[in-house]
PDB file of C-alpha atoms and ligand atoms in Angstrom:
ATOM      1  CA  MET A   1      90.116 122.783 102.446  1.00  0.00           C
ATOM      2  CA  LEU A   2      90.028 119.409 104.662  1.00  0.00           C
ATOM      3  CA  LEU A   3      88.322 117.085 102.426  1.00  0.00           C
ATOM      4  CA  SER A   4      87.128 113.559 103.149  1.00  0.00           C
ATOM      5  CA  ILE A   5      86.327 111.196 100.421  1.00  0.00           C
ATOM      6  CA  PRO A   6      84.582 108.302 101.192  1.00  0.00           C
ATOM      7  CA  ASP A   7      84.562 104.819  98.833  1.00  0.00           C
ATOM      8  CA  VAL A   8      87.886 105.202  97.311  1.00  0.00           C
ATOM      9  CA  LEU A   9      88.286 101.752  97.397  1.00  0.00           C
ATOM     10  CA  THR A  10      85.244  99.280  97.673  1.00  0.00           C
ATOM     11  CA  ALA A  11      85.371  96.878 100.501  1.00  0.00           C
ATOM     12  CA  ASP A  12      86.503  94.072  98.030  1.00  0.00           C
ATOM     13  CA  GLN A  13      89.709  96.336  96.606  1.00  0.00           C
ATOM     14  CA  VAL A  14      90.449  97.293 100.677  1.00  0.00           C
ATOM     15  CA  ALA A  15      90.362  93.289 101.408  1.00  0.00           C
ATOM     16  CA  ARG A  16      92.532  92.577  98.497  1.00  0.00           C
ATOM     17  CA  CYS A  17      95.206  95.056  99.286  1.00  0.00           C
ATOM     18  CA  ARG A  18      94.803  94.439 102.973  1.00  0.00           C
ATOM     19  CA  GLN A  19      96.416  90.653 102.313  1.00  0.00           C
ATOM     20  CA  VAL A  20      99.179  92.139 100.742  1.00  0.00           C
ATOM     21  CA  LEU A  21      99.813  94.301 103.513  1.00  0.00           C
ATOM     22  CA  ASP A  22      99.189  92.190 106.405  1.00  0.00           C
ATOM     23  CA  ALA A  23     101.877  89.503 104.688  1.00  0.00           C
ATOM     24  CA  ALA A  24     104.450  92.464 103.545  1.00  0.00           C
ATOM     25  CA  GLU A  25     107.872  93.265 105.590  1.00  0.00           C
ATOM     26  CA  TRP A  26     108.290  96.614 107.179  1.00  0.00           C
ATOM     27  CA  VAL A  27     111.094  98.927 107.646  1.00  0.00           C
ATOM     28  CA  ASP A  28     111.777 101.903 109.663  1.00  0.00           C
ATOM     29  CA  GLY A  29     109.553 104.941 108.497  1.00  0.00           C
ATOM     30  CA  GLY A  30     112.345 107.173 109.233  1.00  0.00           C
ATOM     31  CA  VAL A  31     113.529 106.348 105.308  1.00  0.00           C
ATOM     32  CA  THR A  32     111.171 108.991 103.712  1.00  0.00           C
ATOM     33  CA  ALA A  33     111.462 111.698 106.493  1.00  0.00           C
ATOM     34  CA  GLY A  34     112.872 115.263 106.390  1.00  0.00           C
ATOM     35  CA  ALA A  35     115.239 116.431 109.268  1.00  0.00           C
ATOM     36  CA  GLN A  36     112.218 118.114 111.287  1.00  0.00           C
ATOM     37  CA  SER A  37     109.893 115.383 110.963  1.00  0.00           C
ATOM     38  CA  GLY A  38     112.732 112.226 111.146  1.00  0.00           C
ATOM     39  CA  MET A  39     112.534 113.527 115.124  1.00  0.00           C
ATOM     40  CA  VAL A  40     109.028 112.695 115.594  1.00  0.00           C
ATOM     41  CA  LYS A  41     108.086 110.250 113.258  1.00  0.00           C
ATOM     42  CA  ARG A  42     107.718 106.748 114.865  1.00  0.00           C
ATOM     43  CA  ASN A  43     105.971 104.300 112.382  1.00  0.00           C
ATOM     44  CA  MET A  44     106.867 101.652 109.664  1.00  0.00           C
ATOM     45  CA  GLN A  45     106.934 101.915 106.120  1.00  0.00           C
ATOM     46  CA  LEU A  46     106.595  99.376 103.059  1.00  0.00           C
ATOM     47  CA  PRO A  47     110.216  99.436 101.458  1.00  0.00           C
ATOM     48  CA  GLU A  48     109.858 101.577  98.172  1.00  0.00           C
ATOM     49  CA  GLY A  49     110.515  99.916  95.334  1.00  0.00           C
ATOM     50  CA  SER A  50     109.340  96.409  96.706  1.00  0.00           C
ATOM     51  CA  GLU A  51     106.967  94.126  94.595  1.00  0.00           C
ATOM     52  CA  ALA A  52     104.285  94.825  97.192  1.00  0.00           C
ATOM     53  CA  HIS A  53     104.871  98.735  97.014  1.00  0.00           C
ATOM     54  CA  ARG A  54     104.908  98.877  93.173  1.00  0.00           C
ATOM     55  CA  LYS A  55     101.801  96.453  93.063  1.00  0.00           C
ATOM     56  CA  LEU A  56      99.495  98.438  95.880  1.00  0.00           C
ATOM     57  CA  GLY A  57     100.683 101.737  94.600  1.00  0.00           C
ATOM     58  CA  GLU A  58      99.500 101.231  91.212  1.00  0.00           C
ATOM     59  CA  ALA A  59      95.844 100.161  92.901  1.00  0.00           C
ATOM     60  CA  VAL A  60      95.550 103.288  94.718  1.00  0.00           C
ATOM     61  CA  LEU A  61      96.665 105.543  91.576  1.00  0.00           C
ATOM     62  CA  ASP A  62      94.464 103.631  89.424  1.00  0.00           C
ATOM     63  CA  ALA A  63      91.091 103.927  92.077  1.00  0.00           C
ATOM     64  CA  LEU A  64      92.019 107.792  92.491  1.00  0.00           C
ATOM     65  CA  GLY A  65      91.886 108.362  88.581  1.00  0.00           C
ATOM     66  CA  ARG A  66      88.271 106.692  88.625  1.00  0.00           C
ATOM     67  CA  CYS A  67      87.369 109.280  91.777  1.00  0.00           C
ATOM     68  CA  PRO A  68      85.172 112.338  90.607  1.00  0.00           C
ATOM     69  CA  HIS A  69      85.562 113.639  94.364  1.00  0.00           C
ATOM     70  CA  PHE A  70      89.260 113.459  94.089  1.00  0.00           C
ATOM     71  CA  ILE A  71      89.822 114.988  90.378  1.00  0.00           C
ATOM     72  CA  SER A  72      87.237 117.876  91.722  1.00  0.00           C
ATOM     73  CA  GLY A  73      88.949 118.164  95.109  1.00  0.00           C
ATOM     74  CA  ALA A  74      92.321 118.211  94.219  1.00  0.00           C
ATOM     75  CA  LEU A  75      92.863 119.397  90.576  1.00  0.00           C
ATOM     76  CA  PRO A  76      95.903 117.054  90.411  1.00  0.00           C
ATOM     77  CA  ALA A  77      98.622 117.693  87.970  1.00  0.00           C
ATOM     78  CA  ARG A  78     100.918 115.163  89.660  1.00  0.00           C
ATOM     79  CA  VAL A  79     100.678 112.657  92.078  1.00  0.00           C
ATOM     80  CA  PHE A  80     103.117 111.276  94.377  1.00  0.00           C
ATOM     81  CA  PRO A  81     103.823 107.504  94.205  1.00  0.00           C
ATOM     82  CA  PRO A  82     101.448 106.347  97.136  1.00  0.00           C
ATOM     83  CA  LEU A  83     103.479 105.095 100.212  1.00  0.00           C
ATOM     84  CA  PHE A  84     102.280 102.757 103.102  1.00  0.00           C
ATOM     85  CA  ASN A  85     102.324 102.941 106.732  1.00  0.00           C
ATOM     86  CA  ARG A  86     101.962 101.159 109.850  1.00  0.00           C
ATOM     87  CA  TYR A  87     101.638 102.453 112.856  1.00  0.00           C
ATOM     88  CA  GLU A  88     101.133  99.865 116.168  1.00  0.00           C
ATOM     89  CA  GLY A  89     102.732  99.393 119.864  1.00  0.00           C
ATOM     90  CA  GLY A  90     102.521 103.071 121.065  1.00  0.00           C
ATOM     91  CA  GLN A  91     103.902 104.294 117.355  1.00  0.00           C
ATOM     92  CA  GLU A  92     102.952 108.127 116.771  1.00  0.00           C
ATOM     93  CA  PHE A  93     104.230 110.868 114.501  1.00  0.00           C
ATOM     94  CA  GLY A  94     104.326 114.148 116.413  1.00  0.00           C
ATOM     95  CA  ALA A  95     103.502 117.296 114.844  1.00  0.00           C
ATOM     96  CA  HIS A  96     105.109 118.413 111.532  1.00  0.00           C
ATOM     97  CA  VAL A  97     104.858 120.012 108.163  1.00  0.00           C
ATOM     98  CA  ASP A  98     105.327 118.199 104.898  1.00  0.00           C
ATOM     99  CA  ASN A  99     108.274 118.999 103.065  1.00  0.00           C
ATOM    100  CA  ALA A 100     107.471 121.604 100.309  1.00  0.00           C
ATOM    101  CA  ILE A 101     109.447 119.567  97.586  1.00  0.00           C
ATOM    102  CA  ARG A 102     109.926 116.119  97.451  1.00  0.00           C
ATOM    103  CA  GLN A 103     111.627 114.065  94.518  1.00  0.00           C
ATOM    104  CA  ILE A 104     110.037 111.287  92.738  1.00  0.00           C
ATOM    105  CA  PRO A 105     112.130 108.112  93.290  1.00  0.00           C
ATOM    106  CA  GLY A 106     113.702 106.509  89.985  1.00  0.00           C
ATOM    107  CA  GLY A 107     114.363 109.979  88.230  1.00  0.00           C
ATOM    108  CA  GLY A 108     110.713 111.159  88.067  1.00  0.00           C
ATOM    109  CA  GLY A 109     111.537 114.417  88.409  1.00  0.00           C
ATOM    110  CA  ARG A 110     110.330 116.886  91.678  1.00  0.00           C
ATOM    111  CA  ILE A 111     106.738 117.429  92.724  1.00  0.00           C
ATOM    112  CA  ARG A 112     105.384 120.532  94.876  1.00  0.00           C
ATOM    113  CA  THR A 113     103.201 119.287  97.644  1.00  0.00           C
ATOM    114  CA  ASP A 114     100.271 121.313  97.648  1.00  0.00           C
ATOM    115  CA  LEU A 115      98.038 118.515  98.982  1.00  0.00           C
ATOM    116  CA  SER A 116      98.939 115.799 101.517  1.00  0.00           C
ATOM    117  CA  ALA A 117      96.614 112.778 101.759  1.00  0.00           C
ATOM    118  CA  THR A 118      95.740 109.497 103.551  1.00  0.00           C
ATOM    119  CA  LEU A 119      93.703 106.639 102.605  1.00  0.00           C
ATOM    120  CA  PHE A 120      92.940 104.256 105.488  1.00  0.00           C
ATOM    121  CA  PHE A 121      93.174 100.454 105.092  1.00  0.00           C
ATOM    122  CA  SER A 122      92.410  99.668 108.601  1.00  0.00           C
ATOM    123  CA  ALA A 123      88.909  99.942 109.846  1.00  0.00           C
ATOM    124  CA  PRO A 124      88.678 102.529 112.924  1.00  0.00           C
ATOM    125  CA  ASP A 125      87.409  99.557 115.274  1.00  0.00           C
ATOM    126  CA  GLU A 126      90.774  97.855 114.818  1.00  0.00           C
ATOM    127  CA  TYR A 127      92.706  99.971 116.557  1.00  0.00           C
ATOM    128  CA  ASP A 128      92.489 102.575 119.392  1.00  0.00           C
ATOM    129  CA  GLY A 129      94.444 105.960 118.978  1.00  0.00           C
ATOM    130  CA  GLY A 130      95.888 106.659 115.320  1.00  0.00           C
ATOM    131  CA  GLU A 131      94.017 110.042 114.665  1.00  0.00           C
ATOM    132  CA  LEU A 132      95.028 112.381 112.060  1.00  0.00           C
ATOM    133  CA  VAL A 133      95.207 115.745 113.620  1.00  0.00           C
ATOM    134  CA  VAL A 134      95.203 118.596 111.069  1.00  0.00           C
ATOM    135  CA  GLU A 135      95.863 122.015 112.179  1.00  0.00           C
ATOM    136  CA  ASP A 136      94.166 124.899 110.866  1.00  0.00           C
ATOM    137  CA  THR A 137      93.020 128.486 111.007  1.00  0.00           C
ATOM    138  CA  TYR A 138      89.425 127.155 112.119  1.00  0.00           C
ATOM    139  CA  GLY A 139      91.333 125.081 115.129  1.00  0.00           C
ATOM    140  CA  GLU A 140      92.159 121.059 115.150  1.00  0.00           C
ATOM    141  CA  HIS A 141      90.352 118.769 113.016  1.00  0.00           C
ATOM    142  CA  THR A 142      90.651 114.944 114.250  1.00  0.00           C
ATOM    143  CA  VAL A 143      90.404 112.328 111.465  1.00  0.00           C
ATOM    144  CA  LYS A 144      89.795 108.847 111.728  1.00  0.00           C
ATOM    145  CA  LEU A 145      87.733 107.090 108.599  1.00  0.00           C
ATOM    146  CA  PRO A 146      86.625 103.771 107.598  1.00  0.00           C
ATOM    147  CA  ALA A 147      88.631 101.740 105.164  1.00  0.00           C
ATOM    148  CA  GLY A 148      88.860 102.423 101.837  1.00  0.00           C
ATOM    149  CA  SER A 149      88.043 106.296 102.861  1.00  0.00           C
ATOM    150  CA  MET A 150      90.463 109.015 102.202  1.00  0.00           C
ATOM    151  CA  VAL A 151      91.081 112.515 103.656  1.00  0.00           C
ATOM    152  CA  LEU A 152      92.684 115.400 101.284  1.00  0.00           C
ATOM    153  CA  TYR A 153      94.118 118.380 103.591  1.00  0.00           C
ATOM    154  CA  PRO A 154      96.514 121.468 102.389  1.00  0.00           C
ATOM    155  CA  SER A 155     100.175 120.394 102.649  1.00  0.00           C
ATOM    156  CA  THR A 156     101.010 123.593 104.787  1.00  0.00           C
ATOM    157  CA  SER A 157      99.137 122.445 107.512  1.00  0.00           C
ATOM    158  CA  LEU A 158     100.716 121.039 111.032  1.00  0.00           C
ATOM    159  CA  HIS A 159      99.516 117.812 111.423  1.00  0.00           C
ATOM    160  CA  ARG A 160     100.238 114.656 113.593  1.00  0.00           C
ATOM    161  CA  VAL A 161      99.223 111.218 113.925  1.00  0.00           C
ATOM    162  CA  THR A 162      98.167 110.681 117.686  1.00  0.00           C
ATOM    163  CA  PRO A 163      99.924 106.983 119.295  1.00  0.00           C
ATOM    164  CA  VAL A 164      98.480 103.611 118.565  1.00  0.00           C
ATOM    165  CA  THR A 165      97.529 102.056 121.607  1.00  0.00           C
ATOM    166  CA  ARG A 166      95.717  98.894 120.196  1.00  0.00           C
ATOM    167  CA  GLY A 167      95.807  97.510 117.172  1.00  0.00           C
ATOM    168  CA  ALA A 168      97.619  98.338 113.950  1.00  0.00           C
ATOM    169  CA  ARG A 169      96.778 101.196 111.673  1.00  0.00           C
ATOM    170  CA  ILE A 170      97.501 100.835 108.112  1.00  0.00           C
ATOM    171  CA  ALA A 171      97.222 103.631 105.643  1.00  0.00           C
ATOM    172  CA  SER A 172      98.557 104.866 102.153  1.00  0.00           C
ATOM    173  CA  PHE A 173     100.007 108.525 102.228  1.00  0.00           C
ATOM    174  CA  PHE A 174     100.986 110.757  99.316  1.00  0.00           C
ATOM    175  CA  TRP A 175     101.267 114.159  97.853  1.00  0.00           C
ATOM    176  CA  ILE A 176      99.544 115.952  94.851  1.00  0.00           C
ATOM    177  CA  GLN A 177     100.835 119.101  93.163  1.00  0.00           C
ATOM    178  CA  SER A 178      97.532 120.704  92.094  1.00  0.00           C
ATOM    179  CA  MET A 179      96.908 122.526  88.995  1.00  0.00           C
ATOM    180  CA  VAL A 180      95.887 125.410  91.324  1.00  0.00           C
ATOM    181  CA  ARG A 181      98.465 125.775  93.750  1.00  0.00           C
ATOM    182  CA  ASP A 182      96.207 128.080  96.017  1.00  0.00           C
ATOM    183  CA  ASP A 183      93.946 126.252  98.686  1.00  0.00           C
ATOM    184  CA  GLY A 184      91.631 129.013  98.629  1.00  0.00           C
ATOM    185  CA  GLN A 185      91.200 129.281  94.935  1.00  0.00           C
ATOM    186  CA  ARG A 186      90.604 125.311  95.086  1.00  0.00           C
ATOM    187  CA  THR A 187      88.615 125.297  97.677  1.00  0.00           C
ATOM    188  CA  MET A 188      85.882 128.101  95.514  1.00  0.00           C
ATOM    189  CA  LEU A 189      86.554 125.918  92.606  1.00  0.00           C
ATOM    190  CA  TYR A 190      85.389 122.553  94.312  1.00  0.00           C
ATOM    191  CA  ASN A 191      82.483 124.342  96.054  1.00  0.00           C
ATOM    192  CA  LEU A 192      81.485 125.802  92.483  1.00  0.00           C
ATOM    193  CA  ASP A 193      81.448 122.417  90.993  1.00  0.00           C
ATOM    194  CA  THR A 194      79.764 120.263  93.648  1.00  0.00           C
ATOM    195  CA  THR A 195      77.019 123.484  93.919  1.00  0.00           C
ATOM    196  CA  ILE A 196      76.671 122.703  89.611  1.00  0.00           C
ATOM    197  CA  GLN A 197      76.314 119.255  90.392  1.00  0.00           C
ATOM    198  CA  LYS A 198      73.860 119.743  93.163  1.00  0.00           C
ATOM    199  CA  LEU A 199      71.555 122.045  90.597  1.00  0.00           C
ATOM    200  CA  ARG A 200      71.874 119.459  87.924  1.00  0.00           C
ATOM    201  CA  ASP A 201      70.457 116.863  90.330  1.00  0.00           C
ATOM    202  CA  ASP A 202      67.582 119.327  91.430  1.00  0.00           C
ATOM    203  CA  GLY A 203      66.608 119.656  87.854  1.00  0.00           C
ATOM    204  CA  ALA A 204      67.926 123.118  87.378  1.00  0.00           C
ATOM    205  CA  ALA A 205      67.455 124.629  83.588  1.00  0.00           C
ATOM    206  CA  GLU A 206      70.003 123.546  81.394  1.00  0.00           C
ATOM    207  CA  ASP A 207      70.920 126.817  79.934  1.00  0.00           C
ATOM    208  CA  ARG A 208      71.759 128.307  83.398  1.00  0.00           C
ATOM    209  CA  LEU A 209      73.942 125.018  84.356  1.00  0.00           C
ATOM    210  CA  VAL A 210      75.747 125.774  80.857  1.00  0.00           C
ATOM    211  CA  GLU A 211      76.372 129.636  82.395  1.00  0.00           C
ATOM    212  CA  LEU A 212      77.709 128.364  85.560  1.00  0.00           C
ATOM    213  CA  THR A 213      79.897 125.993  83.879  1.00  0.00           C
ATOM    214  CA  ALA A 214      81.327 128.465  81.548  1.00  0.00           C
ATOM    215  CA  HIS A 215      82.089 130.232  85.091  1.00  0.00           C
ATOM    216  CA  TYR A 216      83.703 127.174  86.366  1.00  0.00           C
ATOM    217  CA  HIS A 217      85.786 126.734  83.506  1.00  0.00           C
ATOM    218  CA  ASN A 218      86.940 130.463  83.373  1.00  0.00           C
ATOM    219  CA  LEU A 219      88.161 130.703  86.815  1.00  0.00           C
ATOM    220  CA  LEU A 220      89.663 127.430  86.203  1.00  0.00           C
ATOM    221  CA  ARG A 221      91.640 128.739  82.895  1.00  0.00           C
ATOM    222  CA  ARG A 222      92.775 131.920  84.882  1.00  0.00           C
ATOM    223  CA  TRP A 223      94.229 130.136  87.776  1.00  0.00           C
ATOM    224  CA  ALA A 224      95.331 126.863  86.559  1.00  0.00           C
ATOM    225  CA  ASP A 225      98.820 125.561  85.494  1.00  0.00           C
ATOM    226  CA  ALA A 226      98.126 122.591  83.125  1.00  0.00           C
TER     227      ALA A 226
HETATM  228 NI1   NI B 301     102.877 114.174 107.472  1.00  0.00          NI
END
């Protein structure tokens, strides 16, 4: 499932983060690439461990924790400390698949990348190109979201970022180990949760909602590793 989540950050939060991002020093993005992706990755990255990186990463994690859409769609067990990248002047990231296992810096252990996330900090009209293209069994999906919005997609997907031919594309990217590693199961749980919410909004009978909610939790219990 490819899931777009609007308004993870408010306009104010985006503006505050952008002040830090626009003043930050950037380094070559090759530092976190694997052997294959390193050959096709051409962008800049905020140095890990810098003050700007730490501050912005905390802001993103805080926002994720308050976002019910994210919790429901990702069922996160662990979130990789968010990274930040910048593409400009024709920079791009060719087709690749993200590493399955990542070491969390600073002795934070390993994470299995079930989901990949991009949180946009540039508005679409600030740059040309820079589309995230994700391939799945339904074909290619092109993603370019408003600043403050995020896309989640299975880390099993081949994906790329097209060349940025005007302006700069600034985004945060990171990975999530989900309590439910199978994308199909996660998708079913998300759809069931969303349907229950819609039924509640429609004023459905409470005892029926309780029954459906029991199914949700019993499926989650069956499939999840806490
Ligand atoms: Ni990637």
